[in-house]
PDB file of C-alpha atoms in Angstrom:
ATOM      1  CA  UNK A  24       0.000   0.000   0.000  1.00 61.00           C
ATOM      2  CA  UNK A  25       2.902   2.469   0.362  1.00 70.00           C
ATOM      3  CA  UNK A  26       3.450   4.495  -1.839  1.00 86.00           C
ATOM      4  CA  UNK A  27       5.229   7.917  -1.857  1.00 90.00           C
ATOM      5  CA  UNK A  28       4.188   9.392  -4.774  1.00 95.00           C
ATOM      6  CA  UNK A  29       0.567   9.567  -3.190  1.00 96.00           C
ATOM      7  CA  UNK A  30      -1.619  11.389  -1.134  1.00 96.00           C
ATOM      8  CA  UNK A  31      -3.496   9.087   1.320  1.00 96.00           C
ATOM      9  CA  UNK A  32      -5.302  11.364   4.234  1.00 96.00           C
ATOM     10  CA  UNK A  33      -4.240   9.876   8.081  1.00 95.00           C
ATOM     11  CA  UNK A  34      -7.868   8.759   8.620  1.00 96.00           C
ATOM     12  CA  UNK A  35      -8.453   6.810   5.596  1.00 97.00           C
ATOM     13  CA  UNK A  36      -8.891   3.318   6.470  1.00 97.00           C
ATOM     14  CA  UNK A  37      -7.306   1.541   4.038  1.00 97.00           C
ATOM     15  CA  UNK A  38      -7.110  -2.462   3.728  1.00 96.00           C
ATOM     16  CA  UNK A  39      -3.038  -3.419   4.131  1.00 93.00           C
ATOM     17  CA  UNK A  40      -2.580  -5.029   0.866  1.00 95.00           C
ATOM     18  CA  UNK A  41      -4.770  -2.594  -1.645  1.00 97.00           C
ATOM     19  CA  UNK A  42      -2.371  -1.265  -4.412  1.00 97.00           C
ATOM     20  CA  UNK A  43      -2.320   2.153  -5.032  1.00 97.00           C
ATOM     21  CA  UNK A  44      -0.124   3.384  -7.569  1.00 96.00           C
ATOM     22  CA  UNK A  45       1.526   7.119  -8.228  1.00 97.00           C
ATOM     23  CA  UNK A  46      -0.329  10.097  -7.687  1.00 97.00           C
ATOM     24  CA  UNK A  47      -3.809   8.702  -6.103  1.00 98.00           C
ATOM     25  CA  UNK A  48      -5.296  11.245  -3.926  1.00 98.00           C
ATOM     26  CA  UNK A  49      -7.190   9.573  -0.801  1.00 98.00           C
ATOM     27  CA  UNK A  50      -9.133  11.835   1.112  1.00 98.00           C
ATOM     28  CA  UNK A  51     -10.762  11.065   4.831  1.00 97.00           C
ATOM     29  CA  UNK A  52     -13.661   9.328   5.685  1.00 98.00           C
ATOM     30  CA  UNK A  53     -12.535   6.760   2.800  1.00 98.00           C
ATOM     31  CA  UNK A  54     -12.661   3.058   3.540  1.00 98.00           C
ATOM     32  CA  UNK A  55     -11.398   0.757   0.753  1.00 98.00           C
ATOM     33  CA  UNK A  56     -11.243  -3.185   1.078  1.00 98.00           C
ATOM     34  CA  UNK A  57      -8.966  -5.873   0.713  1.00 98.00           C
ATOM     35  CA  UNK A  58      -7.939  -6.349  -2.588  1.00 98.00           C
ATOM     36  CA  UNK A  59      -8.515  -3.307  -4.137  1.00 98.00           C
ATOM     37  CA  UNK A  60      -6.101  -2.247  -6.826  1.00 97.00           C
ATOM     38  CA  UNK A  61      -6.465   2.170  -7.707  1.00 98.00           C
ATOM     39  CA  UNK A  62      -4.490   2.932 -10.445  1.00 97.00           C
ATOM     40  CA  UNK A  63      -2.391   6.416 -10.837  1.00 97.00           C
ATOM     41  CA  UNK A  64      -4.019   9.248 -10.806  1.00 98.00           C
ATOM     42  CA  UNK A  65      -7.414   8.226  -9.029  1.00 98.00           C
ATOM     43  CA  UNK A  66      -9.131  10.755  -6.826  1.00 98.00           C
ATOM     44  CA  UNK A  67     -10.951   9.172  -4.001  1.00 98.00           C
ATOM     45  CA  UNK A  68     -12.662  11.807  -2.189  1.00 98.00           C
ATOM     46  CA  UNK A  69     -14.762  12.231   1.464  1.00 98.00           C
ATOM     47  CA  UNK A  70     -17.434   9.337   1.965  1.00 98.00           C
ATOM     48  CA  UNK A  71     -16.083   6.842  -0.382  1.00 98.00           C
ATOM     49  CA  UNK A  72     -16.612   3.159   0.239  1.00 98.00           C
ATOM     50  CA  UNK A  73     -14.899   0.698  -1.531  1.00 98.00           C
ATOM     51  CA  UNK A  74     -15.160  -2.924  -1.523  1.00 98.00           C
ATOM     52  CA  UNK A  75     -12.518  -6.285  -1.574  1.00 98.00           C
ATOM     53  CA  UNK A  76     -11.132  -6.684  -4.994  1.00 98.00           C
ATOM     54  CA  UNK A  77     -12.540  -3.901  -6.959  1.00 98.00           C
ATOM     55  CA  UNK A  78     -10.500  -2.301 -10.157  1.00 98.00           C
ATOM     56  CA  UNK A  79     -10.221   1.311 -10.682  1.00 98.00           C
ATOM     57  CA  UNK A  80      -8.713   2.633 -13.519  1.00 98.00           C
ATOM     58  CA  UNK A  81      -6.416   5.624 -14.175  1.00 98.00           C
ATOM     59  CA  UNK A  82      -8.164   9.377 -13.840  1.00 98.00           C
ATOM     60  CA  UNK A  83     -11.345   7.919 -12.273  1.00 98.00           C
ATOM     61  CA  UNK A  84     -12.804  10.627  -9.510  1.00 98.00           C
ATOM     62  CA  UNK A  85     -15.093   8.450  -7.178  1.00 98.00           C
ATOM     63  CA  UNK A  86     -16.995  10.531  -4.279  1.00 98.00           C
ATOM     64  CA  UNK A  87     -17.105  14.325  -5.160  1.00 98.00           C
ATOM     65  CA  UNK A  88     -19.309  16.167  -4.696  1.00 98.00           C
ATOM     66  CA  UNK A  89     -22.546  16.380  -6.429  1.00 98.00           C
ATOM     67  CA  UNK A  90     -23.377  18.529  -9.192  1.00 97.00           C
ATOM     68  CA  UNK A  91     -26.817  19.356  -7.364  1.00 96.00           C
ATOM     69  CA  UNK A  92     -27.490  23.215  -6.321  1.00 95.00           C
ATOM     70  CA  UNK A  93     -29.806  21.939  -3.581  1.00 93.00           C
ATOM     71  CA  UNK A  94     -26.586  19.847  -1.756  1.00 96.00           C
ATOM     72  CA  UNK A  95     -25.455  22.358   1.177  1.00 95.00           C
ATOM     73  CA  UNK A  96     -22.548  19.854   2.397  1.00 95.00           C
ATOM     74  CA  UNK A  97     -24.353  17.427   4.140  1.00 96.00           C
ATOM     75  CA  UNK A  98     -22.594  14.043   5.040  1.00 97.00           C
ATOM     76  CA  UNK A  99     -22.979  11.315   2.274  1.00 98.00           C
ATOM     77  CA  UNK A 100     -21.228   8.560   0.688  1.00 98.00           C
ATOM     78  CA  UNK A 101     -20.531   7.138  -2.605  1.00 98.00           C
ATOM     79  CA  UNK A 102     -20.546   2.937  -1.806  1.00 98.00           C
ATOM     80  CA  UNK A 103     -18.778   0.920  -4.792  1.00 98.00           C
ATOM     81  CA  UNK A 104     -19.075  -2.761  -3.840  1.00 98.00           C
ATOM     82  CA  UNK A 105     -16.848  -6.091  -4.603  1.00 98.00           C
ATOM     83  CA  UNK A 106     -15.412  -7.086  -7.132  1.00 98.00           C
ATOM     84  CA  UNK A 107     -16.360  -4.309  -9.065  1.00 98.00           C
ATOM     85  CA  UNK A 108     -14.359  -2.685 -12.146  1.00 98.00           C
ATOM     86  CA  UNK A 109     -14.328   0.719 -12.750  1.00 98.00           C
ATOM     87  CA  UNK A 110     -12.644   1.771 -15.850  1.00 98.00           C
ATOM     88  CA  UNK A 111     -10.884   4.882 -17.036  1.00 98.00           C
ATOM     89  CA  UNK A 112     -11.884   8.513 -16.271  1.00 98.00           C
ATOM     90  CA  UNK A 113     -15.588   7.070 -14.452  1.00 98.00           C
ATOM     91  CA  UNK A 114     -17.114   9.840 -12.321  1.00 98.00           C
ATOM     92  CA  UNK A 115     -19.209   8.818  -8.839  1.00 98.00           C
ATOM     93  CA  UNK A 116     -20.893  11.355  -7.128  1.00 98.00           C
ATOM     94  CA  UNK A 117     -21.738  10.821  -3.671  1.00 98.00           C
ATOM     95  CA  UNK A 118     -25.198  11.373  -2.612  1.00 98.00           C
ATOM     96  CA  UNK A 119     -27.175  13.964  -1.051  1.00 98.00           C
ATOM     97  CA  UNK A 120     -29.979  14.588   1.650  1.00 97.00           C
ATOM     98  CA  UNK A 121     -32.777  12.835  -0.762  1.00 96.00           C
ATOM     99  CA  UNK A 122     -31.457   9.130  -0.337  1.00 97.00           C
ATOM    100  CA  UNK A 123     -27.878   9.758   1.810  1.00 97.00           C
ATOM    101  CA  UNK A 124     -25.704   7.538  -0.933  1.00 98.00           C
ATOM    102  CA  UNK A 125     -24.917   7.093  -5.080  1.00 98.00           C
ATOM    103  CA  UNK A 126     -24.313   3.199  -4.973  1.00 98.00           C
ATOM    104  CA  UNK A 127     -22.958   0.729  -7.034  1.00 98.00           C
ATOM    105  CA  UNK A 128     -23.350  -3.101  -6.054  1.00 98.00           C
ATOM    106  CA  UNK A 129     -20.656  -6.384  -6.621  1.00 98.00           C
ATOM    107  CA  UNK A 130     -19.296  -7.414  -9.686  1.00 98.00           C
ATOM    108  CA  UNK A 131     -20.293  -4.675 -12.030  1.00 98.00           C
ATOM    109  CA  UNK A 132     -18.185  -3.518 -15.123  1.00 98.00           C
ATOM    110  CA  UNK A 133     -18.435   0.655 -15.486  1.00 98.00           C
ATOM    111  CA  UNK A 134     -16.319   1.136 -18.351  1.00 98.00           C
ATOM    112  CA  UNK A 135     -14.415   4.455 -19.853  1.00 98.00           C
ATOM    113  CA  UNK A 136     -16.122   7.994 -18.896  1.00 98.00           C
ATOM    114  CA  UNK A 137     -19.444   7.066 -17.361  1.00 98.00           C
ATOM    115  CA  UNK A 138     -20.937   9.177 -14.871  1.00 98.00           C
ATOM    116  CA  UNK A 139     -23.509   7.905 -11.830  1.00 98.00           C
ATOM    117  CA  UNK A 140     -24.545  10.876 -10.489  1.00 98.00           C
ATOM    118  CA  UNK A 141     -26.238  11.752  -7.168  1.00 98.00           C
ATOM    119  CA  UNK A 142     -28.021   8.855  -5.031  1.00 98.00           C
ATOM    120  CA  UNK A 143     -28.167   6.526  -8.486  1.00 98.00           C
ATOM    121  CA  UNK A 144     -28.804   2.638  -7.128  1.00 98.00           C
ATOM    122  CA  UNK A 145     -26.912   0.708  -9.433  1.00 98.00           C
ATOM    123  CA  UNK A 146     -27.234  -3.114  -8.949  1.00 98.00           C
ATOM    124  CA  UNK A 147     -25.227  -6.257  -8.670  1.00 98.00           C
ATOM    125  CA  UNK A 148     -23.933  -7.843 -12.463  1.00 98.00           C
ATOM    126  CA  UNK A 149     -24.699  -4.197 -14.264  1.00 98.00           C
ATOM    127  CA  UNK A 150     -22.554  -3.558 -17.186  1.00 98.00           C
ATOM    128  CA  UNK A 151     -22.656  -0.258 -18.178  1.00 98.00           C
ATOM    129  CA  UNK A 152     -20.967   0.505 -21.555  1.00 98.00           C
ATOM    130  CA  UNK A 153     -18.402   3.530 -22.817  1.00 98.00           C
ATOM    131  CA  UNK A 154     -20.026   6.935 -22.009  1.00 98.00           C
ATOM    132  CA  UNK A 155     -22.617   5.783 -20.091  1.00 98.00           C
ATOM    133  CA  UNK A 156     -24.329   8.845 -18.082  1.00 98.00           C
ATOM    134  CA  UNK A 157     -26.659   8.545 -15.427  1.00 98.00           C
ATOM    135  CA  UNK A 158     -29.021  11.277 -13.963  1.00 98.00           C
ATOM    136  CA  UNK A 159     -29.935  11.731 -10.558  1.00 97.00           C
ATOM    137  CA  UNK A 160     -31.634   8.921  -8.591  1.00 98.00           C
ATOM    138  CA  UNK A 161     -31.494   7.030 -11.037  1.00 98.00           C
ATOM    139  CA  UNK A 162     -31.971   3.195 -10.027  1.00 98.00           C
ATOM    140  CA  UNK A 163     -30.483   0.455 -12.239  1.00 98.00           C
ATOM    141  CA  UNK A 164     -31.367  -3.387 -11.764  1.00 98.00           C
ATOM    142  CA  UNK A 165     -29.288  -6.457 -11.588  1.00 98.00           C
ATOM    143  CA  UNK A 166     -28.027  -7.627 -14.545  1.00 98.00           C
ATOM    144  CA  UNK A 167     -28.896  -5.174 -16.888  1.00 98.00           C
ATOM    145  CA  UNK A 168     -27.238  -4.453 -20.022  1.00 98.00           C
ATOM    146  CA  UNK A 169     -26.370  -0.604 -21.160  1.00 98.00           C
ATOM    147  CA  UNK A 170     -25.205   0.175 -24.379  1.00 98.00           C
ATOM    148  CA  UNK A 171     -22.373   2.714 -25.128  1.00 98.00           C
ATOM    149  CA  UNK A 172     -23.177   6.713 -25.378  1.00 98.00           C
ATOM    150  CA  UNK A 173     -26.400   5.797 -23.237  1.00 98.00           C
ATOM    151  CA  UNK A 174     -27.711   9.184 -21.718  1.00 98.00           C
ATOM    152  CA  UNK A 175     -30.549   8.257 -18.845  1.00 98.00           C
ATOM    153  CA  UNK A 176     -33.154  10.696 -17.169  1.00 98.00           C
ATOM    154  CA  UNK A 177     -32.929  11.230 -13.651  1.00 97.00           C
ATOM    155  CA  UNK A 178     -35.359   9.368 -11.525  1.00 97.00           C
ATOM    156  CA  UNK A 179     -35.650   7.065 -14.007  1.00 98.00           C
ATOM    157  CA  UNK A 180     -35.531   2.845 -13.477  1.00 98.00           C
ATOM    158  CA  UNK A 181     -34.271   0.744 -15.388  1.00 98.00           C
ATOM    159  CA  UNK A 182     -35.604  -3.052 -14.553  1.00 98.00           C
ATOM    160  CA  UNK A 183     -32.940  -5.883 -13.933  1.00 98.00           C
ATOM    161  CA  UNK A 184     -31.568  -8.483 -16.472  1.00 98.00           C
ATOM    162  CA  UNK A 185     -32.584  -5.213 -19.134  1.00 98.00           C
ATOM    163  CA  UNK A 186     -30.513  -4.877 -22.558  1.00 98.00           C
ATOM    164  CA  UNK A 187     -30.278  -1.063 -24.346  1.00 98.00           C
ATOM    165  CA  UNK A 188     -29.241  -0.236 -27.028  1.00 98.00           C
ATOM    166  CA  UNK A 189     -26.210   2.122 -27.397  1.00 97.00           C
ATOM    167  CA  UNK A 190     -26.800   5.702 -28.245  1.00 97.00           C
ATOM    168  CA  UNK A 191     -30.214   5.364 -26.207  1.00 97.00           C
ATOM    169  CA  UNK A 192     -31.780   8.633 -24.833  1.00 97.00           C
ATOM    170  CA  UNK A 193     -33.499   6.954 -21.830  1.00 98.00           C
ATOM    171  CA  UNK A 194     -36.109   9.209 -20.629  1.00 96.00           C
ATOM    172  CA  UNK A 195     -38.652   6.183 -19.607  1.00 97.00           C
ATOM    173  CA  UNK A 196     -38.722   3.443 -17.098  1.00 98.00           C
ATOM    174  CA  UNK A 197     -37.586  -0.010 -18.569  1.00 98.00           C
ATOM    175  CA  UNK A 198     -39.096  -2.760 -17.149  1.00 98.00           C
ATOM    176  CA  UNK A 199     -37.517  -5.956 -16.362  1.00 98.00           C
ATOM    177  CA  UNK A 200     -36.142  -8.509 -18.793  1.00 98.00           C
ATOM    178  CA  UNK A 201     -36.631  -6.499 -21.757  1.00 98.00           C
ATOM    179  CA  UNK A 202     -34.631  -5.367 -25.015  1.00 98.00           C
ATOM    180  CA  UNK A 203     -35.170  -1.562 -25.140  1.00 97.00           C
ATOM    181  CA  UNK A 204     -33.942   0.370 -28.366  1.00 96.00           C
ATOM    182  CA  UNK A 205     -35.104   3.027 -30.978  1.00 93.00           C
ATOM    183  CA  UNK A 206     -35.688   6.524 -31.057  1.00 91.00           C
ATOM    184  CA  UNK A 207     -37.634   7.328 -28.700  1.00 93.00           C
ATOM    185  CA  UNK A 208     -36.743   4.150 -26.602  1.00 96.00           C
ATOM    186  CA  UNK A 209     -39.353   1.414 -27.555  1.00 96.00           C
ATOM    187  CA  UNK A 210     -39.991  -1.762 -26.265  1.00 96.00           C
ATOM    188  CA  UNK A 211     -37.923  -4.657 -28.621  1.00 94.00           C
ATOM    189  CA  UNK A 212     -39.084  -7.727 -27.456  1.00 95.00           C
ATOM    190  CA  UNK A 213     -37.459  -9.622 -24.468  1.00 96.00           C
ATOM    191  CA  UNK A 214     -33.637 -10.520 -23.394  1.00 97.00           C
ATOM    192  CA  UNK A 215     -33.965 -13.813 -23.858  1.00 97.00           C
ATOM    193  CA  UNK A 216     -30.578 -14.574 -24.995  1.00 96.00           C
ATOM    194  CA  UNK A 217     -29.331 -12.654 -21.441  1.00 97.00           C
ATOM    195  CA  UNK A 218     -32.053 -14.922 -19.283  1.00 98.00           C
ATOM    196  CA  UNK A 219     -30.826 -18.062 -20.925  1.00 97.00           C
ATOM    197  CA  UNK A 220     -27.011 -17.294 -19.914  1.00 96.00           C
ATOM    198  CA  UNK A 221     -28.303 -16.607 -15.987  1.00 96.00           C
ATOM    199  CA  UNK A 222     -30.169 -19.651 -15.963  1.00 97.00           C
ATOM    200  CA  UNK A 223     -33.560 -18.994 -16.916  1.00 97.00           C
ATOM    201  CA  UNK A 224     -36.136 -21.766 -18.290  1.00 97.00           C
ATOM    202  CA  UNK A 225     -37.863 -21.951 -21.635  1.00 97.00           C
ATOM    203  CA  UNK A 226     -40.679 -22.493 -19.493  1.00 97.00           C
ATOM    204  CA  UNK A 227     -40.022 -19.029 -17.755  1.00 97.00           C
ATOM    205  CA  UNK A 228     -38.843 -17.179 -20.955  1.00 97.00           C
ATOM    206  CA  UNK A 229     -42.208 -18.340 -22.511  1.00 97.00           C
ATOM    207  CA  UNK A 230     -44.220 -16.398 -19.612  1.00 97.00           C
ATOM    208  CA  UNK A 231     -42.089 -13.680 -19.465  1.00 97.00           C
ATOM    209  CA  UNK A 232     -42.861 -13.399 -23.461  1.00 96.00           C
ATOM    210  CA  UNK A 233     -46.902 -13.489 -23.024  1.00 96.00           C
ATOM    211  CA  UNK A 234     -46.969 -10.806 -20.098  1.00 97.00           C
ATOM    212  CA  UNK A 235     -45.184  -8.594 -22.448  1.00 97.00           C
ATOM    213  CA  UNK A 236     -47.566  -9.642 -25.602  1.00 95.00           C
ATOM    214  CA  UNK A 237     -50.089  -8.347 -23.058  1.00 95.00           C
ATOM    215  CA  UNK A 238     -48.712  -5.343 -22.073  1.00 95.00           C
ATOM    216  CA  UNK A 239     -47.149  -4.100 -25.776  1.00 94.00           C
ATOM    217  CA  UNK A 240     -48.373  -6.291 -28.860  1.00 91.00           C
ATOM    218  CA  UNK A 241     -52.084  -6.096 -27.638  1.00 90.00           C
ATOM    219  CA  UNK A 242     -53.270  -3.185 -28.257  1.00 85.00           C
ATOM    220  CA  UNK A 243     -55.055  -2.623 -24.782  1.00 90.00           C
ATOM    221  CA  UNK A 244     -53.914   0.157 -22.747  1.00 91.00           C
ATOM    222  CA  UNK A 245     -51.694  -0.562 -19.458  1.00 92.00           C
ATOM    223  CA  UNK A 246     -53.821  -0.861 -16.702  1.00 93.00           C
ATOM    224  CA  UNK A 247     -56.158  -3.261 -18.976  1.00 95.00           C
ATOM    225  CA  UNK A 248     -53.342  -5.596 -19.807  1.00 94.00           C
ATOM    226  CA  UNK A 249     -52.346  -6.002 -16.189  1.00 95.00           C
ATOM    227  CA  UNK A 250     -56.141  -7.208 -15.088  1.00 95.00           C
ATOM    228  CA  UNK A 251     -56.229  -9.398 -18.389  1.00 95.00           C
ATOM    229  CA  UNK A 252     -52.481 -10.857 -16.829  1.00 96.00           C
ATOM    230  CA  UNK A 253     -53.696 -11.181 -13.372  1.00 95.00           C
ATOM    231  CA  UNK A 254     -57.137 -12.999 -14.247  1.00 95.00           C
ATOM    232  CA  UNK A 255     -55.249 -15.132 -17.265  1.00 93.00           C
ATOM    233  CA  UNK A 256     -51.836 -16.095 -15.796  1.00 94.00           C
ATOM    234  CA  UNK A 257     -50.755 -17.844 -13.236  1.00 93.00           C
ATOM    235  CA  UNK A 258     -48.837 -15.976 -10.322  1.00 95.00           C
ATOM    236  CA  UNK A 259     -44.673 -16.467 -10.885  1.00 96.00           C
ATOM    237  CA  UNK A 260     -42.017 -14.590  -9.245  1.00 96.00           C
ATOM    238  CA  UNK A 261     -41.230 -12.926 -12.838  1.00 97.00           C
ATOM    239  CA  UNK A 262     -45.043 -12.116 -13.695  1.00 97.00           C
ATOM    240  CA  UNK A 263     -45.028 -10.570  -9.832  1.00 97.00           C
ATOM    241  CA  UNK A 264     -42.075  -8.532 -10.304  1.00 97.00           C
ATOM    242  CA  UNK A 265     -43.433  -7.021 -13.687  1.00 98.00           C
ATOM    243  CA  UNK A 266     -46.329  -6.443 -12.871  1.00 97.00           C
ATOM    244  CA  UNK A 267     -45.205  -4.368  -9.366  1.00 97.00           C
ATOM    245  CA  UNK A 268     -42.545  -2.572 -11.669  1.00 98.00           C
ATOM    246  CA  UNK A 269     -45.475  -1.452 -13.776  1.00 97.00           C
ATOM    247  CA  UNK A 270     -47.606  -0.732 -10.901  1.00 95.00           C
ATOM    248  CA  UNK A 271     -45.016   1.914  -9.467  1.00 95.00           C
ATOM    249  CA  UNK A 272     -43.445   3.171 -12.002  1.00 95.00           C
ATOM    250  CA  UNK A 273     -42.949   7.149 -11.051  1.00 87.00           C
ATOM    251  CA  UNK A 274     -42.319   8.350 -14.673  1.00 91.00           C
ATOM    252  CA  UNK A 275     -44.003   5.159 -17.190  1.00 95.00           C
ATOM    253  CA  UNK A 276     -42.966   2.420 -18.624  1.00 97.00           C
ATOM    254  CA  UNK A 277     -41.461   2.947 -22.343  1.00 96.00           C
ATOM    255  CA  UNK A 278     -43.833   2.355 -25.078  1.00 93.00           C
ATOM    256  CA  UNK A 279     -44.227  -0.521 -27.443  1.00 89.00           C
ATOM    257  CA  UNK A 280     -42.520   0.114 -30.935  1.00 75.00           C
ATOM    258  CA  UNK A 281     -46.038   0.726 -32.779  1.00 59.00           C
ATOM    259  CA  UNK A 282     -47.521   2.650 -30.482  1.00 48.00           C
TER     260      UNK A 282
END
């Protein structure tokens, strides 16, 4: 962990074999975990929180401040969990008084230049591609999928085990285990390619595929095609979990391509 050509602040609490190369700035109030390898010229600033055996790549600024007039200094954190790679030049904002943290959960990739601003919830498995920028409180599910040069509204929610497009202007919630793409974002059909690699059944895959028939190829409006699910299909963990996505969805669900 020693390294002279670095700044490490007296109260950082630092795991005793994380590498940290030249010219990493550590601030205090920084815990990072065993493991952990910060490459030169990382900025690690107040209210980090690093897990064991996470990546970070050269020129990546995790834990400023957030780029949110209504933050007057209050205490927050920016949490990165395990495992977790974070490549070149990413920006993490920490949160503010509206949630307290901007996390991102275990095993995730975050390549080049992304951005997760304030009090985003960014799951477990989530690759996020090149250029990736993320509004606000935004939340982001496990598993899902997001395409280079992606630009997403705050507030927005993006469902897990989700695949967009690259170049997507996300200003619409995504619902789980879909393929979202077009301008504006449009339903696709579902990730069925993604549920197959995690484990997923043809049997489940098959439901997943009529509650979205429902909901987008139907032609009935939302709140019809959920009664016609609930009365029509038997109750699954995956049918549950759409249809409570739907159900509290603060901004909408994308549309279907034709509508």
């Amino acid at each position: 962990m020693k390294q002279p050509l670095a700044y490490i602040h007296p109260e950082a609490k630092i795991a005793s074999n994380v590498v940290i190369e030249p010219f990493v700035t550590i601030d205090k109030n920084v815990v990072i975990g065993e493991g952990t390898h910060i490459g030169s010229n990382v900025t690690i600033m107040e209210g980090a929180r690093i897990g064991k055996n996470c990546k970070i790549f050269p020129g990546a600024v995790i834990s400023a401040v957030p780029q949110d007039l209504k933050f007057k200094g209050e205490d927050t954190l920016a949490i990165i969990g395990d495992n977790t790679t974070l490549r070149e030049c990413v920006t993490v904002n920490r949160g503010t008084a509206s949630k307290g943290s901007t996390s991102i959960g275990d095993n995730c990739l975050v390549m080049a230049y992304c951005h997760v601003a304030h009090d985003c919830v960014v799951g477990n498995n989530v690759i996020m591609s090149n250029v990736t920028q993320l509004a606000g409180e935004v939340v982001v599910g496990d598993w899902a999928v997001i395409g280079g040069g992606t630009m997403i509204h705050q507030f927005t929610h993006v469902g897990p085990h989700v695949m967009i497009q690259g170049g997507s202007k996300v200003n619409k919630d995504i619902p789980p285990f879909v393929k979202a793409a077009r301008e504006p974002i449009s339903y696709c059909g579902i990730n069925s390619v993604g549920l197959r690699r995690r484990g997923f059944t043809n049997e489940q895959i098959r439901d997943i595929q009529e509650i979205y028939r429902y909901i987008y190829l139907s032609r009935m409006n939302t709140s019809m095609a959920i009664e016609h699910i609930e009365a029509e299909m038997p109750a699954t963990k995956e049918r549950d979990e759409i249809l409570l996505f739907v159900r509290n969805s603060p901004r909408g669900i994308m549309k279907g391509y034709f509508e």
